[in-house]
Amino acid sequence: MAETHSLQDLQQPAVSSKVFIQRDYSSGTICRFQTKFPSELESRLDKQQFEETIQTLNNLYAEAEKLGGKSYLEGCLACLTAYTIFLCMETHYEKVLKKIARYIKDQNEKIYAPRGLLLTDPIERGLRVVEVTIFEDRSIGSGR
Amino acid sequence: MHLGVSESMRECEYSQISTRSSTPMETPYKKRTPKKRKWEAFPGRNKFYCDGRIMMAKQTGVFYLTLVLILVTCGLFFTFDCPFLALQLTPIIPVIGGVLFLFVLGTLLRTSFSDPGVLPRATPDEAADLERQIDVANGGTGYRPPPRTKEVVINGQTVKLKYCFTCKIFRPPRASHCSLCDNCVERFDHHCPWVGNCVGRRNYRFFYMFILSLSFLTIFIFAFAITHIILLAVSHRSGFLNALKDSPASVLEVVVCFFSVWSIVGLSGFHTYLISSNQTTNEDIKGSWSSKRGKDNYNPYSHGNIFTNCCAALCGPLPPSLIDRRGFIQSDAPQLAPPTNGITMYGATQSQQSHM
């Protein structure tokens, strides 16, 4: 019991708010997020860093959904094998999603966690939003 | 160091709730609830099989009818017509028939069993955030607000995004809410009772391959069943009616195929047109991009030429399922703390306090 009390004191920051970065549909149905810097993050983060993160994410999603020789080849091959090939092979999209997950983890470690923020991978929110969780200021004290 | 903080923050949330080192009174309470998979708590009206691997609509009666029709007709064809035709003409006929049949079955099952592109419903935090934004936009009048829409300009065309009251999200362009399945589906084409599922972004190509190959199969069986009857009539010189009596299976096949071929070939033709112009059935029926609506009305999603549209629809990258059916339901991620600080996240604390 004492253990949980001390854990709580040291590491459990309360979530003070969440910011949701919505999708940008101006280019159609492709996955893009708005790069507009939310006002709630102004005190915690540089506008440039934020925009860079979102822009990189947008580029990665564009790579996943790109129509090109490689994706067509994959599509045709899949059709010829009656789509059974996906039982043993990952689709190009899934590979890029893994890359995105790694990138977000990396960004969280390097940039966001030290500022008491947490990026949630959009795939966990159905690619609707990029959720940024803002922790209360006392969490910054425990991070170094 | 920072990694340590963020990782342990996350681990701490989960482990705090399920840890054994907390009060013994709390542990049995938490341990008894088995881990559920997300499909078991899915809010839409869908049926799941094979522990979440297979996903279908609620009403599947017509799908079984489709399956029975195909299996019975092909079964009769392979049993009664193929031996004769293989001997009289060429053994390639059953081979081609077999390949077509397997392709039809494969694409049908793939269409029926896969996730059409269902959009998961908004989390409570997201929904609250959107509501706040809408209230601000409406000026918080206190009257019942008008239907919520957002306008966005896509490739020069103004598109209205509608707010879905069930899923609590603004629907992406081309998405629509299926009232039968009670889900918002991306690039919603239509709900097909014959395949027992919605047809949307993720299974449209399988659906198209299904109706296309079924058209070929139907015409194939129709042609060769008639060939069988004619050959019987000619070779045995017993007359046409006797030939029909000799091979009743062929007659049944001809009848089934005759009535199916019009609708299936028609449907294939219609969907070929839709694919080449990059429209959905929904859009075509509503006339969203029809030039009758206005001189400047055009389809903003079309890639410009038929070839690219077809390639994009059929060979483009296959997006993953957004609903993660087989993932385990986790104890809630950090919820926004209510005014009484700390109670939401610390189930442990709460029960601890109540037990103490």
Coordinates of C-alpha atoms in Angstrom, one line a residue:
Chain A
M1 CA 0.0 0.0 0.0
A2 CA 2.8 2.3 0.9
E3 CA 4.3 1.3 -2.5
T4 CA 1.3 2.5 -4.4
H5 CA 1.2 5.7 -2.5
S6 CA 4.8 6.6 -3.4
L7 CA 4.4 5.5 -7.0
Q8 CA 1.5 7.9 -7.2
D9 CA 3.3 10.7 -5.7
L10 CA 6.4 10.4 -7.9
Q11 CA 5.2 9.4 -11.3
Q12 CA 1.5 9.7 -11.9
P13 CA 0.9 13.0 -13.5
A14 CA -2.7 14.0 -14.0
V15 CA -3.8 14.6 -17.5
S16 CA -4.6 18.2 -17.7
S17 CA -6.0 18.2 -21.2
K18 CA -5.9 16.6 -24.7
V19 CA -5.5 18.3 -28.0
F20 CA -6.8 16.7 -31.1
I21 CA -5.3 17.4 -34.5
Q22 CA -7.9 16.7 -37.1
R23 CA -7.5 15.4 -40.6
D24 CA -6.9 17.7 -43.5
Y25 CA -9.2 16.7 -46.3
S26 CA -8.3 19.4 -48.8
S27 CA -6.3 17.0 -50.9
G28 CA -9.0 14.4 -51.0
T29 CA -9.4 11.2 -49.0
I30 CA -5.6 10.6 -48.5
C31 CA -4.4 10.6 -44.9
R32 CA -3.1 14.1 -44.0
F33 CA -3.3 15.9 -40.7
Q34 CA -3.6 19.6 -40.2
T35 CA -0.4 21.4 -39.6
K36 CA -2.0 24.3 -37.8
F37 CA -0.3 24.8 -34.4
P38 CA -2.8 24.4 -31.6
S39 CA -2.8 27.2 -29.1
E40 CA -2.8 24.9 -26.1
L41 CA 0.7 23.7 -26.9
E42 CA 2.2 27.2 -27.2
S43 CA 3.6 27.2 -23.8
R44 CA 5.2 23.7 -24.1
L45 CA 6.5 23.3 -27.6
D46 CA 8.0 25.1 -30.6
K47 CA 5.8 25.7 -33.5
Q48 CA 8.5 24.5 -35.8
Q49 CA 9.1 21.2 -34.1
F50 CA 5.4 20.5 -34.0
E51 CA 5.0 21.3 -37.7
E52 CA 8.0 19.1 -38.5
T53 CA 6.5 16.2 -36.7
I54 CA 3.1 16.5 -38.4
Q55 CA 4.7 17.1 -41.8
T56 CA 6.9 14.0 -41.4
L57 CA 3.8 12.0 -40.4
N58 CA 1.9 13.3 -43.5
N59 CA 4.8 12.3 -45.7
L60 CA 4.9 8.8 -44.3
Y61 CA 1.2 8.3 -44.8
A62 CA 1.5 9.6 -48.3
E63 CA 4.3 7.0 -48.9
A64 CA 1.9 4.3 -47.6
E65 CA -0.9 5.3 -49.9
K66 CA 1.2 6.2 -52.9
L67 CA 0.1 4.8 -56.3
G68 CA 3.1 3.7 -58.2
G69 CA 4.8 0.8 -59.8
K70 CA 5.5 -0.9 -56.6
S71 CA 2.0 -0.8 -55.2
Y72 CA 0.5 -1.9 -58.5
L73 CA 2.9 -4.8 -58.7
E74 CA 1.9 -5.8 -55.2
G75 CA -1.8 -5.5 -56.1
C76 CA -1.5 -7.6 -59.2
L77 CA 0.6 -10.3 -57.5
A78 CA -2.0 -10.4 -54.8
C79 CA -4.8 -10.7 -57.2
L80 CA -3.1 -13.5 -59.1
T81 CA -2.5 -15.5 -55.9
A82 CA -6.2 -14.9 -55.0
Y83 CA -5.0 -12.6 -52.1
T84 CA -3.5 -15.6 -50.3
I85 CA -0.1 -14.0 -50.5
F86 CA -1.1 -11.7 -47.6
L87 CA -1.2 -14.6 -45.3
C88 CA 2.6 -14.7 -45.4
M89 CA 3.6 -11.2 -46.5
E90 CA 2.9 -7.8 -45.0
T91 CA 1.3 -5.2 -47.2
H92 CA 3.3 -2.1 -48.0
Y93 CA 0.9 -0.1 -46.0
E94 CA 1.5 -2.2 -42.9
K95 CA 5.2 -1.8 -43.3
V96 CA 4.9 1.9 -43.4
L97 CA 2.6 1.9 -40.4
K98 CA 5.3 0.1 -38.4
K99 CA 7.7 2.8 -39.5
I100 CA 5.3 5.4 -38.3
A101 CA 4.9 3.7 -35.0
R102 CA 8.7 3.8 -34.5
Y103 CA 8.9 7.4 -35.5
I104 CA 6.2 8.4 -33.0
K105 CA 7.9 6.5 -30.3
D106 CA 11.1 8.2 -31.1
Q107 CA 9.5 11.6 -31.2
N108 CA 7.9 11.0 -27.8
E109 CA 11.2 10.0 -26.3
K110 CA 13.2 12.8 -27.7
I111 CA 10.9 15.8 -27.8
Y112 CA 7.4 15.3 -26.3
A113 CA 7.9 13.4 -23.1
P114 CA 10.5 15.9 -21.7
R115 CA 7.9 18.6 -22.2
G116 CA 5.1 16.6 -20.5
L117 CA 3.4 15.7 -23.7
L118 CA 2.5 12.4 -25.3
L119 CA 1.6 11.7 -28.9
T120 CA -0.8 8.9 -29.6
D121 CA -0.3 7.0 -32.8
P122 CA -3.3 8.0 -35.1
I123 CA -3.9 4.4 -36.0
E124 CA -5.1 3.8 -32.4
R125 CA -7.7 6.5 -33.1
G126 CA -8.8 5.1 -36.5
L127 CA -6.6 7.6 -38.4
R128 CA -9.0 10.3 -37.4
V129 CA -6.9 12.5 -35.1
V130 CA -3.4 12.9 -33.7
E131 CA -4.1 13.0 -30.0
V132 CA -1.7 15.0 -27.9
T133 CA -2.0 14.4 -24.2
I134 CA -0.9 17.3 -22.0
F135 CA 0.3 16.3 -18.6
E136 CA 0.2 18.6 -15.6
D137 CA 3.4 20.5 -15.0
R138 CA 4.6 18.5 -12.0
S139 CA 5.5 15.6 -14.3
I140 CA 8.3 17.7 -15.8
G141 CA 10.0 17.7 -12.4
S142 CA 10.3 13.9 -12.4
G143 CA 11.6 13.7 -15.9
R144 CA 15.2 14.7 -16.6
Chain B
M1 CA 16.4 9.1 -18.9
H2 CA 13.4 10.6 -20.7
L3 CA 12.6 7.2 -22.1
G4 CA 12.5 5.9 -18.6
V5 CA 10.0 8.5 -17.5
S6 CA 7.6 8.1 -20.4
E7 CA 7.8 4.3 -20.4
S8 CA 7.3 4.0 -16.7
M9 CA 4.5 6.5 -16.8
R10 CA 2.7 4.2 -19.2
E11 CA 3.7 1.0 -17.5
C12 CA 2.7 2.5 -14.2
E13 CA -0.8 3.3 -15.4
Y14 CA -1.4 -0.3 -16.5
S15 CA 0.5 -2.0 -13.7
Q16 CA -1.1 0.1 -11.1
I17 CA -4.5 -1.3 -11.9
S18 CA -3.5 -4.9 -12.3
T19 CA -0.5 -5.1 -9.9
R20 CA -0.4 -7.8 -7.2
S21 CA 1.5 -5.6 -4.9
S22 CA -1.6 -3.4 -4.2
T23 CA -4.2 -4.3 -1.6
P24 CA -5.1 -8.0 -1.5
M25 CA -8.8 -7.1 -1.4
E26 CA -8.5 -5.4 -4.7
T27 CA -6.5 -8.1 -6.5
P28 CA -9.1 -10.9 -6.7
Y29 CA -11.7 -8.3 -8.0
K30 CA -9.5 -7.3 -10.9
K31 CA -8.0 -10.8 -11.6
R32 CA -11.4 -12.4 -12.2
T33 CA -12.3 -10.3 -15.2
P34 CA -10.8 -12.2 -18.2
K35 CA -9.2 -10.2 -21.0
K36 CA -11.7 -9.5 -23.7
R37 CA -10.9 -8.8 -27.3
K38 CA -12.1 -5.6 -28.9
W39 CA -14.6 -7.3 -31.2
E40 CA -16.6 -8.5 -28.2
A41 CA -17.3 -4.9 -27.3
F42 CA -17.8 -3.7 -30.8
P43 CA -20.6 -1.1 -30.9
G44 CA -21.8 -1.8 -34.4
R45 CA -24.4 -4.4 -35.5
N46 CA -21.9 -6.9 -36.9
K47 CA -21.4 -10.6 -36.3
F48 CA -17.9 -11.9 -35.7
Y49 CA -16.6 -15.4 -36.1
C50 CA -13.3 -17.2 -35.5
D51 CA -12.4 -15.0 -32.6
G52 CA -12.7 -11.8 -34.5
R53 CA -11.0 -12.9 -37.7
I54 CA -14.3 -12.9 -39.7
M55 CA -16.6 -10.0 -39.8
M56 CA -20.1 -9.9 -41.4
A57 CA -23.3 -8.0 -41.3
K58 CA -26.1 -9.1 -39.0
Q59 CA -28.4 -10.5 -41.6
T60 CA -26.6 -13.3 -43.4
G61 CA -29.5 -15.3 -44.8
V62 CA -29.1 -14.1 -48.4
F63 CA -25.4 -14.7 -48.3
Y64 CA -26.0 -18.4 -47.6
L65 CA -28.4 -18.4 -50.5
T66 CA -25.7 -17.0 -52.8
L67 CA -23.3 -19.7 -51.5
V68 CA -25.8 -22.5 -52.0
L69 CA -26.7 -21.3 -55.6
I70 CA -23.1 -21.1 -56.6
L71 CA -22.1 -24.4 -55.0
V72 CA -25.1 -26.4 -56.3
T73 CA -24.9 -25.1 -59.8
C74 CA -21.1 -25.7 -60.1
G75 CA -21.5 -29.0 -58.3
L76 CA -24.0 -30.1 -60.9
F77 CA -21.8 -28.8 -63.7
F78 CA -18.8 -30.7 -62.6
T79 CA -20.6 -33.9 -61.8
F80 CA -22.9 -34.2 -64.9
D81 CA -21.6 -32.0 -67.7
C82 CA -17.9 -32.1 -67.3
P83 CA -17.3 -35.8 -67.7
F84 CA -19.2 -35.7 -71.0
L85 CA -17.6 -32.5 -72.2
A86 CA -14.1 -33.6 -71.2
L87 CA -14.5 -36.7 -73.3
Q88 CA -16.3 -35.2 -76.2
L89 CA -14.5 -31.9 -76.5
T90 CA -11.5 -31.3 -74.4
P91 CA -10.4 -31.8 -70.7
I92 CA -9.5 -28.1 -70.5
I93 CA -13.1 -27.2 -70.0
P94 CA -13.3 -28.6 -66.4
V95 CA -9.9 -27.1 -65.7
I96 CA -11.0 -23.6 -66.7
G97 CA -14.3 -24.2 -64.9
G98 CA -12.5 -25.2 -61.8
V99 CA -10.2 -22.2 -61.8
L100 CA -13.1 -19.8 -62.3
F101 CA -15.1 -21.5 -59.5
L102 CA -12.2 -21.3 -57.1
F103 CA -11.6 -17.7 -57.9
V104 CA -15.3 -16.8 -57.5
L105 CA -15.5 -18.6 -54.2
G106 CA -12.3 -17.0 -52.9
T107 CA -13.3 -13.5 -53.8
L108 CA -16.8 -14.0 -52.4
L109 CA -15.5 -15.1 -49.1
R110 CA -13.0 -12.4 -49.0
T111 CA -15.7 -9.8 -49.7
S112 CA -18.0 -11.2 -47.1
F113 CA -15.6 -11.8 -44.3
S114 CA -13.4 -8.7 -44.4
D115 CA -13.8 -5.4 -42.7
P116 CA -15.2 -3.1 -45.4
G117 CA -13.4 0.0 -43.9
V118 CA -15.4 0.6 -40.8
L119 CA -14.4 3.8 -39.0
P120 CA -14.2 3.3 -35.2
R121 CA -16.4 5.5 -33.1
A122 CA -14.9 8.5 -31.4
T123 CA -13.5 8.1 -27.9
P124 CA -15.3 10.1 -25.3
D125 CA -12.5 12.7 -25.2
E126 CA -12.6 13.3 -28.9
A127 CA -16.4 13.5 -28.9
A128 CA -16.3 16.1 -26.1
D129 CA -13.7 18.1 -27.9
L130 CA -15.7 18.2 -31.1
E131 CA -18.9 19.1 -29.2
R132 CA -17.0 22.0 -27.6
Q133 CA -15.8 23.2 -31.0
I134 CA -19.2 23.0 -32.5
D135 CA -20.8 24.9 -29.6
V136 CA -18.2 27.6 -30.0
A137 CA -19.0 27.8 -33.7
N138 CA -22.7 28.0 -33.1
G139 CA -22.2 30.7 -30.6
G140 CA -23.8 28.6 -27.8
T141 CA -27.3 29.8 -28.5
G142 CA -29.2 27.3 -26.6
Y143 CA -31.5 26.5 -29.4
R144 CA -31.2 23.1 -30.9
P145 CA -28.3 23.5 -33.3
P146 CA -28.8 22.8 -37.0
P147 CA -27.4 19.6 -38.5
R148 CA -23.7 19.8 -38.2
T149 CA -21.7 20.1 -41.4
K150 CA -18.2 21.3 -42.3
E151 CA -17.3 22.4 -45.7
V152 CA -14.0 21.6 -47.3
V153 CA -12.6 22.3 -50.8
I154 CA -11.2 19.3 -52.5
N155 CA -9.5 19.8 -55.8
G156 CA -11.6 22.8 -56.5
Q157 CA -15.0 21.3 -55.5
T158 CA -16.8 22.2 -52.3
V159 CA -17.6 19.0 -50.4
K160 CA -19.8 19.0 -47.3
L161 CA -18.7 16.8 -44.4
K162 CA -21.5 15.6 -42.3
Y163 CA -21.4 15.0 -38.6
C164 CA -22.5 11.5 -37.6
F165 CA -24.6 11.5 -34.5
T166 CA -24.1 7.8 -33.8
C167 CA -20.3 7.7 -34.3
K168 CA -19.7 11.2 -33.0
I169 CA -17.3 12.1 -35.8
F170 CA -17.3 14.2 -38.9
R171 CA -17.4 11.7 -41.7
P172 CA -14.5 11.8 -44.0
P173 CA -15.4 12.6 -47.7
R174 CA -17.0 9.6 -49.4
A175 CA -17.8 7.9 -46.1
S176 CA -21.3 7.0 -45.2
H177 CA -23.2 5.5 -42.3
C178 CA -24.7 2.1 -43.0
S179 CA -28.0 1.9 -41.2
L180 CA -28.0 -1.9 -41.4
C181 CA -24.6 -2.4 -39.8
D182 CA -24.8 0.8 -37.7
N183 CA -21.2 1.8 -38.7
C184 CA -19.6 4.6 -40.7
V185 CA -17.8 3.0 -43.6
E186 CA -15.0 4.7 -45.6
R187 CA -15.7 5.1 -49.3
F188 CA -19.1 3.5 -48.8
D189 CA -20.4 1.9 -51.9
H190 CA -23.5 0.0 -50.8
H191 CA -24.6 -2.7 -48.4
C192 CA -24.9 -5.9 -50.4
P193 CA -27.2 -8.5 -48.8
W194 CA -25.9 -11.1 -51.4
V195 CA -22.5 -11.0 -49.8
G196 CA -23.8 -10.3 -46.3
N197 CA -21.6 -7.3 -45.8
C198 CA -21.1 -3.6 -46.7
V199 CA -19.0 -2.9 -49.7
G200 CA -16.5 -0.2 -48.9
R201 CA -12.9 0.9 -49.3
R202 CA -11.2 -2.3 -48.1
N203 CA -13.3 -4.9 -49.9
Y204 CA -14.5 -3.1 -53.1
R205 CA -11.8 -4.7 -55.3
F206 CA -12.8 -8.2 -54.0
F207 CA -16.4 -7.4 -54.7
Y208 CA -15.7 -6.3 -58.2
M209 CA -13.5 -9.3 -58.8
F210 CA -16.3 -11.5 -57.5
I211 CA -19.0 -10.1 -59.8
L212 CA -16.7 -10.1 -62.7
S213 CA -15.5 -13.7 -62.3
L214 CA -19.1 -14.7 -61.5
S215 CA -20.2 -13.2 -64.8
F216 CA -17.6 -15.3 -66.6
L217 CA -18.5 -18.4 -64.6
T218 CA -22.2 -17.9 -65.3
I219 CA -21.7 -17.4 -69.0
F220 CA -19.2 -20.3 -69.1
I221 CA -21.6 -22.8 -67.4
F222 CA -24.6 -21.5 -69.5
A223 CA -22.6 -22.0 -72.7
F224 CA -21.3 -25.4 -71.9
A225 CA -24.6 -26.7 -70.4
I226 CA -26.3 -25.8 -73.6
T227 CA -23.4 -27.3 -75.6
H228 CA -23.9 -30.5 -73.6
I229 CA -27.6 -30.6 -74.4
I230 CA -27.1 -29.9 -78.1
L231 CA -24.3 -32.5 -78.4
L232 CA -26.6 -35.1 -76.7
A233 CA -29.4 -34.2 -79.1
V234 CA -27.2 -34.5 -82.1
S235 CA -25.1 -37.5 -81.2
H236 CA -27.9 -39.7 -80.0
R237 CA -30.2 -38.5 -82.7
S238 CA -33.0 -38.9 -80.1
G239 CA -34.3 -35.5 -80.4
F240 CA -34.0 -32.4 -78.4
L241 CA -36.6 -33.2 -75.7
N242 CA -35.0 -36.6 -75.0
A243 CA -31.7 -34.9 -74.6
L244 CA -33.3 -32.7 -72.0
K245 CA -34.6 -35.7 -70.2
D246 CA -31.2 -37.4 -70.4
S247 CA -29.5 -34.5 -68.6
P248 CA -31.8 -32.7 -66.3
A249 CA -28.9 -31.2 -64.4
S250 CA -27.9 -29.3 -67.5
V251 CA -31.5 -27.9 -67.8
L252 CA -31.4 -26.7 -64.2
E253 CA -28.0 -25.0 -64.8
V254 CA -29.3 -23.3 -67.9
V255 CA -32.3 -22.0 -66.1
V256 CA -30.3 -20.7 -63.1
C257 CA -27.7 -19.2 -65.3
F258 CA -30.2 -17.6 -67.6
F259 CA -31.9 -15.7 -64.9
S260 CA -28.6 -14.7 -63.1
V261 CA -26.6 -13.7 -66.1
W262 CA -28.7 -10.5 -66.8
S263 CA -28.3 -9.1 -63.3
I264 CA -24.7 -10.2 -62.8
V265 CA -23.4 -9.0 -66.1
G266 CA -25.4 -5.8 -65.8
L267 CA -23.9 -5.2 -62.3
S268 CA -20.4 -5.9 -63.6
G269 CA -20.9 -3.4 -66.4
F270 CA -22.2 -0.8 -64.0
H271 CA -19.3 -1.3 -61.6
T272 CA -16.8 -1.2 -64.4
Y273 CA -18.3 2.2 -65.3
L274 CA -18.1 3.3 -61.6
I275 CA -14.5 2.2 -61.3
S276 CA -13.4 3.9 -64.5
S277 CA -14.9 7.2 -63.3
N278 CA -13.9 6.7 -59.7
Q279 CA -17.4 7.0 -58.2
T280 CA -19.2 5.0 -55.6
T281 CA -22.7 3.6 -56.1
N282 CA -23.8 6.1 -53.4
E283 CA -22.5 9.0 -55.4
D284 CA -23.9 7.8 -58.6
I285 CA -27.3 7.3 -57.3
K286 CA -27.4 10.8 -55.7
G287 CA -25.9 12.3 -58.8
S288 CA -23.2 14.0 -56.7
W289 CA -20.8 14.6 -59.6
S290 CA -23.3 14.7 -62.4
S291 CA -23.0 17.5 -64.9
K292 CA -26.7 18.0 -64.5
R293 CA -26.1 19.7 -61.2
G294 CA -24.1 22.4 -62.7
K295 CA -21.7 23.2 -65.4
D296 CA -18.7 23.3 -63.0
N297 CA -19.6 20.1 -61.2
Y298 CA -17.0 17.4 -61.7
N299 CA -15.7 14.5 -59.7
P300 CA -12.7 15.7 -57.6
Y301 CA -11.5 12.2 -56.8
S302 CA -11.1 11.1 -60.3
H303 CA -7.4 10.8 -61.4
G304 CA -8.2 12.1 -64.8
N305 CA -8.0 9.0 -67.0
I306 CA -9.7 5.7 -67.0
F307 CA -6.6 3.6 -66.7
T308 CA -5.3 5.3 -63.6
N309 CA -8.8 5.1 -62.0
C310 CA -9.0 1.4 -62.6
C311 CA -5.5 0.8 -61.4
A312 CA -6.1 2.8 -58.3
A313 CA -9.3 1.0 -57.4
L314 CA -8.1 -2.5 -58.1
C315 CA -4.3 -2.5 -57.6
G316 CA -3.8 0.3 -55.2
P317 CA -2.5 -0.2 -51.7
L318 CA -4.8 -2.1 -49.4
P319 CA -5.4 0.0 -46.3
P320 CA -5.4 -1.9 -43.0
S321 CA -8.4 -2.4 -40.8
L322 CA -8.9 0.5 -38.4
I323 CA -10.9 -1.3 -35.9
D324 CA -8.3 -3.8 -34.5
R325 CA -10.8 -6.6 -33.9
R326 CA -8.4 -9.0 -32.3
G327 CA -6.6 -6.6 -30.0
F328 CA -7.3 -6.9 -26.3
I329 CA -9.3 -4.3 -24.5
Q330 CA -6.9 -2.4 -22.3
S331 CA -7.8 -0.6 -19.1
D332 CA -8.4 3.0 -20.1
A333 CA -5.6 5.1 -21.3
P334 CA -5.1 8.4 -19.3
Q335 CA -8.5 10.0 -19.0
L336 CA -8.9 13.7 -18.5
A337 CA -9.0 14.1 -14.7
P338 CA -12.3 15.4 -13.4
P339 CA -12.3 18.3 -10.8
T340 CA -11.7 15.9 -8.0
N341 CA -8.2 15.1 -9.0
G342 CA -6.8 11.7 -9.4
I343 CA -9.8 9.5 -8.9
T344 CA -10.4 8.5 -12.5
M345 CA -7.0 7.0 -13.1
Y346 CA -6.4 5.5 -9.8
G347 CA -9.0 2.8 -9.5
A348 CA -6.6 1.3 -7.0
T349 CA -6.6 4.4 -4.9
Q350 CA -10.4 4.6 -4.9
S351 CA -11.0 1.0 -3.8
Q352 CA -8.0 1.3 -1.5
Q353 CA -9.6 4.2 0.2
S354 CA -13.0 2.6 0.4
H355 CA -11.6 -0.6 1.8
M356 CA -9.5 1.2 4.2

